[in-house]
Coordinates of C-alpha atoms in Angstrom, one line a residue:
M1 CA -14.6 -69.2 15.4
G2 CA -18.1 -71.2 15.2
E3 CA -19.6 -69.2 17.9
G4 CA -22.4 -66.8 16.5
Y5 CA -22.9 -63.0 17.3
T6 CA -26.1 -61.5 17.2
Q7 CA -26.8 -58.3 15.0
S8 CA -27.1 -56.1 18.2
E9 CA -23.8 -57.5 19.5
V10 CA -21.7 -56.7 16.5
L11 CA -23.1 -53.0 16.9
L12 CA -22.3 -52.7 20.3
A13 CA -18.9 -54.1 20.0
V14 CA -18.1 -51.9 17.1
L15 CA -19.4 -48.7 19.1
H16 CA -17.2 -49.8 22.0
D17 CA -13.9 -50.3 20.1
H18 CA -14.7 -46.7 18.6
Q19 CA -15.0 -45.1 21.8
Q20 CA -12.0 -46.7 23.4
G21 CA -9.9 -45.4 20.7
S22 CA -7.5 -48.5 19.8
T23 CA -4.0 -47.8 19.4
A24 CA -0.9 -50.0 18.1
T25 CA -0.1 -51.1 21.4
S26 CA -3.4 -52.9 21.6
P27 CA -4.3 -55.2 18.8
A28 CA -7.8 -54.8 17.2
T29 CA -10.5 -57.2 17.9
P30 CA -11.4 -59.2 15.1
P31 CA -14.4 -58.7 13.3
P32 CA -17.3 -61.4 13.6
P33 CA -17.5 -63.9 10.7
V34 CA -20.2 -62.8 8.3
E35 CA -22.1 -65.8 8.5
A36 CA -22.5 -65.2 12.0
A37 CA -25.3 -62.5 11.3
S38 CA -28.6 -63.6 12.5
D39 CA -30.7 -61.8 9.5
T40 CA -30.3 -63.6 6.5
G41 CA -30.6 -60.3 4.1
Q42 CA -28.1 -58.8 6.2
Q43 CA -25.7 -61.5 6.2
E44 CA -26.0 -61.7 2.2
K45 CA -25.4 -57.8 2.1
L46 CA -22.1 -57.9 4.4
A47 CA -20.9 -60.9 2.3
A48 CA -21.3 -58.8 -1.0
E49 CA -19.4 -56.0 0.5
N50 CA -16.6 -58.0 1.9
T51 CA -16.0 -60.1 -1.8
A52 CA -16.7 -56.6 -3.5
P53 CA -13.4 -55.5 -5.6
A54 CA -11.2 -53.1 -4.7
A55 CA -11.7 -49.9 -6.7
G56 CA -9.0 -48.0 -8.2
T57 CA -10.0 -44.4 -9.1
A58 CA -13.5 -43.8 -9.1
A59 CA -15.3 -41.6 -11.3
M60 CA -16.3 -38.3 -10.1
G61 CA -19.2 -38.5 -7.4
E62 CA -18.6 -42.1 -6.9
C63 CA -17.3 -43.5 -3.9
S64 CA -16.0 -46.8 -2.2
T65 CA -17.5 -48.1 0.8
E66 CA -14.1 -48.4 2.6
Y67 CA -11.2 -46.6 3.1
R68 CA -8.2 -48.2 1.3
G69 CA -4.4 -47.8 2.0
L70 CA -2.3 -46.0 -1.0
P71 CA -1.1 -49.0 -3.4
D72 CA 2.3 -50.3 -3.1
A73 CA 5.1 -49.8 -5.8
N74 CA 3.7 -52.7 -7.8
G75 CA 0.3 -51.1 -7.6
E76 CA -1.3 -53.3 -5.3
D77 CA -3.5 -52.0 -2.2
A78 CA -1.5 -51.8 0.7
G79 CA -4.6 -52.4 2.9
S80 CA -7.7 -51.3 3.6
V81 CA -9.8 -50.6 7.1
P82 CA -13.8 -51.0 6.5
V83 CA -15.8 -48.0 7.9
P84 CA -19.0 -49.2 9.8
A85 CA -21.9 -47.5 8.5
A86 CA -23.1 -47.3 12.0
L87 CA -20.2 -44.8 12.7
R88 CA -21.0 -42.5 9.7
K89 CA -23.2 -39.9 10.8
V90 CA -22.9 -36.7 8.8
S91 CA -25.1 -36.5 6.0
I92 CA -25.2 -33.8 3.1
V93 CA -27.4 -31.4 4.4
P94 CA -25.7 -30.9 8.0
L95 CA -22.4 -31.2 6.4
V96 CA -23.3 -28.1 4.5
F97 CA -24.2 -26.1 7.5
L98 CA -21.0 -27.6 9.3
I99 CA -18.7 -26.1 6.6
F100 CA -20.8 -23.0 6.7
Y101 CA -19.6 -22.4 10.1
E102 CA -16.0 -23.9 9.6
V103 CA -15.7 -20.9 7.0
S104 CA -18.5 -18.2 7.6
G105 CA -21.3 -18.5 9.9
G106 CA -22.6 -15.6 8.5
P107 CA -21.7 -11.8 7.5
F108 CA -20.3 -10.7 11.0
G109 CA -16.8 -9.6 10.4
I110 CA -17.2 -8.4 6.9
E111 CA -17.7 -4.8 7.8
D112 CA -14.3 -4.1 7.8
S113 CA -13.6 -4.5 4.0
V114 CA -16.2 -1.5 3.6
G115 CA -14.4 0.5 5.7
A116 CA -10.9 -0.3 4.4
A117 CA -11.9 0.0 0.7
G118 CA -15.3 1.3 0.0
P119 CA -18.4 -0.5 -1.1
L120 CA -17.3 -1.2 -5.0
L121 CA -13.9 -2.8 -3.8
A122 CA -15.8 -4.5 -1.2
I123 CA -18.5 -6.0 -3.5
V124 CA -15.8 -6.9 -6.2
G125 CA -13.8 -8.8 -3.7
F126 CA -16.5 -11.1 -2.6
L127 CA -17.2 -11.8 -6.0
A128 CA -13.6 -12.1 -7.5
L129 CA -11.6 -13.9 -4.2
P130 CA -14.1 -17.1 -4.3
V131 CA -12.9 -17.6 -7.7
I132 CA -9.6 -17.4 -7.3
W133 CA -9.4 -18.8 -3.9
S134 CA -12.6 -20.4 -2.3
I135 CA -13.3 -22.8 -5.4
P136 CA -9.6 -24.0 -5.7
E137 CA -9.3 -24.9 -2.1
A138 CA -12.7 -26.4 -1.8
L139 CA -12.0 -28.5 -4.9
I140 CA -8.4 -29.5 -3.2
T141 CA -10.3 -30.1 -0.1
A142 CA -13.1 -32.5 -1.9
E143 CA -10.2 -34.7 -3.8
L144 CA -7.8 -35.1 -0.7
G145 CA -10.5 -35.5 1.8
T146 CA -12.0 -38.4 -0.2
M147 CA -8.6 -39.9 -0.8
F148 CA -7.9 -39.8 3.1
P149 CA -11.3 -39.7 4.9
E150 CA -9.9 -39.6 8.6
N151 CA -9.7 -37.2 10.9
G152 CA -6.0 -36.3 10.6
G153 CA -7.2 -34.3 7.4
Y154 CA -4.7 -31.9 5.8
V155 CA -1.9 -33.3 8.0
V156 CA -1.9 -36.9 6.5
W157 CA -2.4 -35.1 3.0
V158 CA 1.1 -33.7 3.6
A159 CA 2.9 -36.4 5.6
S160 CA 1.8 -38.8 2.7
A161 CA 3.4 -36.6 -0.1
L162 CA 6.2 -35.0 1.9
G163 CA 7.0 -37.1 5.1
P164 CA 6.1 -37.1 8.7
Y165 CA 8.4 -34.0 9.5
W166 CA 6.6 -31.8 7.1
G167 CA 3.2 -33.2 7.9
F168 CA 3.8 -32.4 11.5
Q169 CA 5.0 -28.7 10.6
Q170 CA 1.5 -28.8 8.9
G171 CA -0.3 -29.8 11.7
W172 CA 1.3 -27.3 13.8
V173 CA 0.6 -24.3 11.8
K174 CA -2.8 -25.3 11.1
W175 CA -3.6 -25.8 14.5
L176 CA -2.3 -22.9 15.6
S177 CA -4.0 -20.6 13.0
G178 CA -7.1 -22.6 14.0
V179 CA -6.9 -21.3 17.7
I180 CA -6.1 -17.7 16.5
D181 CA -9.2 -18.0 14.6
N182 CA -11.1 -19.2 17.5
A183 CA -10.0 -16.5 19.6
L184 CA -12.0 -14.2 17.1
Y185 CA -15.3 -15.4 18.0
P186 CA -15.5 -14.1 21.7
V187 CA -14.5 -10.9 20.3
L188 CA -16.7 -10.6 17.4
F189 CA -19.4 -11.4 20.0
L190 CA -18.7 -8.9 22.5
D191 CA -18.2 -6.4 20.0
Y192 CA -21.9 -7.0 18.5
L193 CA -23.1 -6.5 22.4
K194 CA -21.0 -3.6 23.3
S195 CA -23.5 -1.2 21.3
A196 CA -26.3 -2.6 23.8
V197 CA -24.1 -3.2 26.7
P198 CA -21.4 -0.3 26.5
A199 CA -19.3 -1.8 29.2
L200 CA -18.4 -4.8 27.3
G201 CA -16.2 -2.5 25.1
G202 CA -13.3 -2.9 27.2
G203 CA -11.8 -3.2 30.6
P204 CA -12.4 -6.0 33.5
P205 CA -16.1 -6.3 32.5
R206 CA -14.4 -7.4 28.8
T207 CA -12.0 -9.7 30.1
F208 CA -14.6 -11.4 32.5
A209 CA -16.5 -11.8 29.7
V210 CA -14.2 -13.6 27.3
L211 CA -13.2 -15.9 29.8
G212 CA -17.0 -16.8 30.9
L213 CA -17.6 -17.2 27.3
T214 CA -14.8 -19.4 26.5
A215 CA -15.5 -21.7 29.4
V216 CA -19.1 -21.9 28.5
L217 CA -18.2 -22.9 24.8
T218 CA -15.5 -25.3 25.8
M219 CA -17.8 -26.9 28.1
L220 CA -20.3 -27.5 25.5
N221 CA -17.6 -29.0 23.3
Y222 CA -16.4 -31.3 26.0
R223 CA -20.0 -32.3 26.5
G224 CA -19.9 -33.4 22.5
L225 CA -22.2 -30.4 21.1
T226 CA -20.8 -30.3 17.6
V227 CA -22.3 -28.2 15.1
V228 CA -23.8 -30.7 13.2
G229 CA -27.4 -32.4 12.2
W230 CA -30.6 -30.3 12.9
V231 CA -28.8 -28.1 15.5
A232 CA -26.6 -26.7 13.0
I233 CA -29.2 -26.2 10.5
C234 CA -31.2 -24.3 12.9
L235 CA -28.4 -22.5 14.1
G236 CA -27.4 -21.6 10.3
V237 CA -31.1 -20.6 9.3
F238 CA -31.5 -18.5 12.7
S239 CA -28.0 -16.5 11.7
I240 CA -28.9 -15.9 7.9
L241 CA -32.6 -15.0 8.7
P242 CA -32.3 -11.4 10.2
F243 CA -30.2 -10.6 7.2
F244 CA -32.8 -11.6 5.0
V245 CA -35.4 -9.4 6.4
M246 CA -33.2 -6.4 6.5
G247 CA -32.3 -6.8 2.9
L248 CA -36.3 -6.9 2.2
I249 CA -36.8 -3.9 4.4
S250 CA -33.8 -1.8 2.7
L251 CA -35.4 -2.3 -0.5
P252 CA -37.3 1.2 -0.9
R253 CA -34.0 3.0 0.1
L254 CA -31.5 1.2 -1.9
R255 CA -29.6 3.8 -4.3
P256 CA -27.6 1.6 -6.8
A257 CA -25.2 4.2 -7.2
R258 CA -23.9 3.7 -3.8
W259 CA -22.3 0.4 -4.6
L260 CA -20.1 2.2 -6.9
V261 CA -18.3 4.4 -4.6
V262 CA -14.5 4.0 -4.8
D263 CA -11.4 5.9 -3.6
L264 CA -8.1 4.2 -4.7
H265 CA -6.0 6.8 -2.9
N266 CA -7.7 5.7 0.4
V267 CA -7.6 2.0 0.7
D268 CA -6.3 0.1 3.7
W269 CA -5.1 -2.8 1.4
N270 CA -3.6 -5.0 4.3
L271 CA -7.0 -4.6 6.1
Y272 CA -9.2 -5.3 3.0
L273 CA -7.4 -8.1 1.8
N274 CA -7.0 -10.0 5.1
T275 CA -10.5 -9.2 6.0
L276 CA -11.7 -10.9 2.4
F277 CA -9.1 -13.6 2.9
W278 CA -10.3 -14.6 6.6
N279 CA -13.7 -14.7 5.3
L280 CA -13.3 -16.9 2.5
N281 CA -10.7 -19.4 3.7
Y282 CA -10.7 -22.4 6.0
W283 CA -12.6 -24.6 3.6
D284 CA -9.9 -27.5 4.3
S285 CA -10.9 -27.4 8.0
I286 CA -13.9 -29.8 7.5
S287 CA -10.8 -32.4 6.5
T288 CA -10.3 -33.1 10.0
L289 CA -13.7 -34.4 10.5
S290 CA -13.9 -36.3 7.3
G291 CA -13.9 -39.5 9.1
E292 CA -17.4 -39.0 10.6
V293 CA -18.9 -38.1 6.8
E294 CA -21.2 -40.6 5.5
N295 CA -20.4 -41.7 2.3
P296 CA -17.8 -39.3 1.8
G297 CA -16.8 -39.7 -1.7
K298 CA -19.9 -38.7 -2.7
T299 CA -21.2 -36.5 0.3
L300 CA -18.2 -34.3 0.8
P301 CA -17.6 -33.0 -3.0
K302 CA -21.4 -31.8 -3.1
A303 CA -21.6 -30.3 0.5
L304 CA -18.5 -28.2 -0.6
L305 CA -19.8 -27.0 -4.1
Y306 CA -23.3 -26.2 -1.8
A307 CA -21.4 -24.6 1.0
V308 CA -19.3 -22.4 -1.6
I309 CA -22.7 -20.9 -3.1
F310 CA -24.2 -20.4 0.3
V311 CA -21.4 -18.5 1.8
V312 CA -20.9 -16.0 -1.0
V313 CA -24.6 -15.3 -1.2
G314 CA -24.5 -15.0 2.5
Y315 CA -22.2 -12.0 2.4
L316 CA -23.2 -10.4 -0.9
Y317 CA -26.8 -10.2 0.1
P318 CA -26.7 -8.2 3.4
L319 CA -23.4 -6.1 1.6
L320 CA -25.5 -4.9 -1.1
A321 CA -28.5 -4.0 1.4
G322 CA -26.4 -2.2 3.8
T323 CA -24.1 -0.3 1.5
G324 CA -26.8 0.7 -0.9
A325 CA -29.7 1.6 1.7
V326 CA -27.6 4.1 4.2
P327 CA -25.3 6.9 3.1
L328 CA -21.8 5.8 3.5
D329 CA -19.8 6.5 6.6
R330 CA -16.6 4.4 6.1
G331 CA -15.6 5.2 9.8
Q332 CA -18.5 3.3 11.0
W333 CA -18.1 0.3 8.9
S334 CA -15.7 -1.9 11.4
D335 CA -16.9 -5.2 13.1
G336 CA -20.5 -5.2 14.8
Y337 CA -21.7 -2.4 12.4
F338 CA -24.4 -4.6 10.8
S339 CA -26.4 -4.4 14.3
D340 CA -26.0 -0.4 13.9
L341 CA -27.5 -0.8 10.4
A342 CA -30.3 -3.0 11.7
K343 CA -31.5 -0.6 14.0
L344 CA -31.3 2.4 11.4
L345 CA -33.3 0.2 9.2
G346 CA -35.8 -1.6 11.1
G347 CA -35.5 -0.4 14.5
A348 CA -34.3 -1.7 17.9
W349 CA -36.3 -5.3 17.6
L350 CA -34.1 -6.0 14.5
M351 CA -31.0 -4.8 16.1
W352 CA -31.7 -7.0 19.0
W353 CA -32.2 -10.1 16.3
V354 CA -29.0 -9.4 14.7
Q355 CA -27.1 -9.6 17.9
A356 CA -29.1 -12.7 18.9
A357 CA -28.1 -14.2 15.5
A358 CA -24.3 -13.0 16.1
A359 CA -24.5 -14.5 19.6
L360 CA -25.4 -18.0 18.3
S361 CA -23.5 -17.7 15.2
N362 CA -20.4 -17.0 17.4
M363 CA -21.2 -19.9 19.4
G364 CA -21.6 -22.2 16.5
M365 CA -18.3 -21.1 15.0
F366 CA -16.4 -21.6 18.1
V367 CA -17.7 -25.2 18.8
A368 CA -17.1 -26.0 15.2
E369 CA -13.4 -24.5 15.2
M370 CA -12.3 -26.2 18.5
S371 CA -13.9 -29.6 17.3
S372 CA -11.8 -29.5 14.3
D373 CA -8.5 -28.4 16.1
S374 CA -9.3 -30.9 18.9
Y375 CA -9.7 -34.1 16.5
Q376 CA -6.9 -32.8 14.4
L377 CA -4.8 -33.2 17.7
L378 CA -6.4 -36.8 18.3
G379 CA -5.7 -37.7 14.2
M380 CA -2.0 -36.6 14.8
A381 CA -1.7 -38.6 17.9
E382 CA -3.3 -41.8 16.3
R383 CA -0.3 -41.2 13.4
G384 CA 2.2 -41.2 16.1
M385 CA 3.0 -37.6 15.7
L386 CA 2.1 -36.2 19.1
P387 CA 2.2 -38.1 22.5
A388 CA -0.7 -41.1 22.9
F389 CA -2.3 -39.0 25.4
F390 CA -3.6 -36.5 22.8
A391 CA -5.7 -39.7 21.6
R392 CA -7.7 -40.2 24.9
R393 CA -11.2 -39.3 24.8
S394 CA -13.5 -38.2 27.6
R395 CA -16.7 -40.2 28.7
H396 CA -18.2 -38.2 25.9
G397 CA -16.3 -39.3 23.4
T398 CA -14.5 -36.0 22.9
P399 CA -10.9 -35.4 22.5
L400 CA -10.4 -33.9 25.9
V401 CA -6.7 -33.1 25.8
G402 CA -7.0 -31.3 22.5
I403 CA -10.1 -29.4 23.9
L404 CA -7.8 -28.1 26.8
F405 CA -5.0 -27.3 24.7
S406 CA -7.3 -25.3 22.3
A407 CA -9.1 -23.5 24.7
S408 CA -6.1 -22.3 26.6
G409 CA -4.7 -20.8 23.3
V410 CA -7.7 -18.8 22.5
L411 CA -7.4 -17.3 26.0
L412 CA -3.9 -16.5 25.5
L413 CA -4.9 -14.9 22.4
S414 CA -8.1 -12.9 23.1
S415 CA -6.6 -9.8 24.3
L416 CA -5.3 -8.8 20.8
S417 CA -7.4 -6.8 18.6
F418 CA -9.8 -8.1 15.5
Q419 CA -7.1 -6.8 13.3
E420 CA -4.2 -8.1 14.7
I421 CA -5.7 -11.7 15.1
V422 CA -6.8 -11.8 11.7
A423 CA -3.2 -10.7 10.2
A424 CA -1.5 -13.3 12.4
E425 CA -4.0 -16.1 11.5
N426 CA -3.7 -15.4 7.7
F427 CA 0.0 -15.4 7.8
L428 CA 0.2 -18.5 9.5
Y429 CA -2.7 -20.2 7.5
C430 CA -0.9 -19.1 4.4
F431 CA 2.1 -21.5 5.1
G432 CA -0.3 -24.3 5.6
M433 CA -1.9 -23.7 2.3
L434 CA 1.5 -23.7 0.4
L435 CA 2.2 -27.2 2.1
E436 CA -1.0 -28.2 1.0
F437 CA -0.9 -27.2 -2.6
I438 CA 2.5 -28.7 -2.9
A439 CA 1.1 -32.3 -1.4
F440 CA -1.9 -32.0 -3.9
V441 CA 0.5 -31.7 -7.1
L442 CA 2.9 -34.3 -5.6
L443 CA 0.2 -37.0 -4.8
R444 CA -1.0 -36.4 -8.2
V445 CA 2.4 -37.2 -9.9
R446 CA 3.8 -39.8 -7.4
R447 CA 0.3 -41.5 -6.9
P448 CA -1.4 -41.4 -9.9
D449 CA -3.2 -45.1 -9.3
A450 CA -4.3 -44.0 -5.6
P451 CA -8.2 -44.6 -5.0
R452 CA -9.7 -41.3 -5.4
P453 CA -13.4 -41.4 -5.2
Y454 CA -13.3 -37.3 -6.3
R455 CA -10.9 -36.1 -8.7
V456 CA -10.6 -32.5 -9.6
P457 CA -11.6 -32.6 -13.7
L458 CA -8.1 -31.6 -14.5
G459 CA -4.7 -32.9 -15.5
T460 CA -1.7 -32.1 -13.5
A461 CA -0.7 -29.4 -15.6
G462 CA -4.3 -27.8 -15.0
C463 CA -4.2 -28.3 -11.5
V464 CA -0.7 -26.4 -11.8
A465 CA -2.3 -23.7 -13.3
M466 CA -5.5 -23.5 -10.8
L467 CA -3.0 -22.9 -8.0
V468 CA -1.2 -19.8 -9.7
P469 CA -3.6 -17.2 -8.6
P470 CA -4.0 -18.5 -4.9
T471 CA -0.5 -18.8 -4.5
A472 CA -0.1 -15.1 -6.0
L473 CA -2.7 -14.0 -3.3
I474 CA -0.8 -15.9 -0.5
V475 CA 2.3 -13.8 -1.7
V476 CA 0.7 -10.7 -1.5
V477 CA -1.1 -11.4 1.9
L478 CA 2.3 -12.3 3.3
A479 CA 4.0 -9.0 1.9
L480 CA 1.2 -7.1 3.1
S481 CA 1.8 -8.2 6.9
T482 CA 3.0 -5.8 9.1
L483 CA 6.6 -6.3 10.6
K484 CA 5.1 -7.1 14.2
V485 CA 2.8 -9.7 12.7
A486 CA 5.3 -11.1 10.5
L487 CA 8.0 -11.6 13.1
V488 CA 5.3 -13.3 15.6
S489 CA 4.4 -15.7 13.2
L490 CA 7.8 -16.5 11.6
G491 CA 8.6 -17.2 15.3
A492 CA 5.8 -19.5 15.7
V493 CA 6.8 -21.5 12.5
A494 CA 10.2 -21.6 14.1
V495 CA 9.1 -23.1 17.2
G496 CA 7.6 -26.0 15.1
L497 CA 10.5 -26.7 13.2
V498 CA 12.5 -27.4 16.4
L499 CA 9.5 -28.7 18.1
Q500 CA 9.0 -32.0 15.7
P501 CA 12.6 -33.3 16.5
A502 CA 12.4 -32.6 20.2
L503 CA 9.4 -34.8 20.3
R504 CA 10.9 -37.5 18.6
F505 CA 13.8 -37.3 21.6
V506 CA 11.5 -37.5 24.0
E507 CA 9.8 -40.6 22.4
K508 CA 13.2 -42.2 21.8
K509 CA 14.1 -41.5 25.5
G510 CA 10.7 -43.3 26.5
L511 CA 9.6 -40.1 28.4
L512 CA 6.2 -39.9 26.6
R513 CA 4.4 -42.9 25.1
F514 CA 3.7 -42.5 21.1
A515 CA 1.8 -45.0 19.6
V516 CA 0.3 -45.5 15.8
N517 CA -3.4 -46.7 15.4
S518 CA -3.2 -50.2 13.9
D519 CA -6.5 -49.6 12.6
L520 CA -5.4 -46.9 10.2
P521 CA -4.6 -47.7 6.3
D522 CA -0.8 -47.3 4.9
I523 CA -0.5 -43.6 3.5
G524 CA 2.9 -44.1 2.2
V525 CA 5.3 -43.3 5.0
G526 CA 6.9 -44.8 7.6
R527 CA 8.1 -43.8 11.4
S528 CA 11.3 -45.2 12.7
P529 CA 10.7 -47.2 16.0
A530 CA 11.4 -45.6 19.4
S531 CA 13.2 -48.4 20.5
A532 CA 14.5 -51.6 19.3
E533 CA 11.9 -53.8 21.0
E534 CA 9.1 -51.6 19.2
P535 CA 8.3 -52.9 15.5
L536 CA 8.4 -50.5 12.6
A537 CA 5.0 -49.2 12.3
P538 CA 3.5 -47.4 9.1

């Protein structure tokens, strides 16, 4: 160990190990000694980091420099994995826009709320539902996402609290709901273009357009085009800017009385709630990429706060402009109607701008969602829940197998209508959120001393009370689902209940290789070895 390493050699070695995605079958290369650093200042900095005491539950907004495992029964730390600073690449501003794309991407798709319930209920819904749903979900994501900053995200949360079986069920329903969600974006994209190109409204032209669009966006994802950095910022600004202009143009025509129109006897509650719910959920999707966040204990909670404000304002502003400036025709308010409103208010140039913004926004949302879904599969494979080939990366560093699986699901589901996709996705998403709520409370009770760089500023009783309204909303959404959606969704849930034991049987027989990444810290669960020769892995 007396041989020295230069600083550049250390960085190259770290990057090489990260790209190769080491697993339990190949032991990790030991890091070079601290004293080998060539730069004296850097040597002192590394030595200080290596000798820093382990942090327990940090104060709100503070963060630890490393991802530590859960403490054992005696309160001692079960192990830690230092996170190289060079691999932390998403700072707070790009992260806000990444969350924006995971959740919203702009007001495209909120038009059905007006068609289903009228202006007043639509406006009230986008004011009330963030309090009932978005803020609690964002708070849970902030606490658990900083507690487990790895790409398994919510799968790891549930596995730590309820065991690997339920962790797999969480991964299955959330991945499936994410794929269903991703099937919406080609549909929305074509719905915005069909007013200019009527042939895209149906038939073979629409089918070929969906195939081509999915193939192009999947290739972009394969090449590593994720909605991060300045690309995410530019796409987000471009998606919102035409609605800002449309709002300014609408000012002379605004009639506030139009916002108060309501007809409680003519409300499609199923479509109304599903549209609101779809446009204000998926705050936890960022958790499957939280391993890529710079200083997650401080950055992730702040980014979630700013993103909640950004998303809510981004919905209400164009909703107020569109319903207040144009006489109400609820039959016209369906997905894609904002481009027609832009033409009425500003002319063809504004319509084309809105359609271009919709195209780029849907591209951003598609790539962001596929990235989240595919990295979730990679994270599950690194925890031994899926075959090891899911953890393989392409030469671009992207999870190739996860991308292909996610793209196949999008193509299979893209023939459904917008309303059917939203309803099925919400049904599955509700199951996953119930598991997250249970995991959140159980981890508070069973692991009170686990490191939490960010903690929701409520006690256990307060957290339970916070979860009562969103749980009631879940019950309402499930109760209002159609029989067709309920049967299909329950069938999908049943597949997951059988799939996990089937995969364990396949592992035991040695038909597929499973492995646990030895670099990941302990999360308080164990996995039975597939054979007598395989050691027990955490």
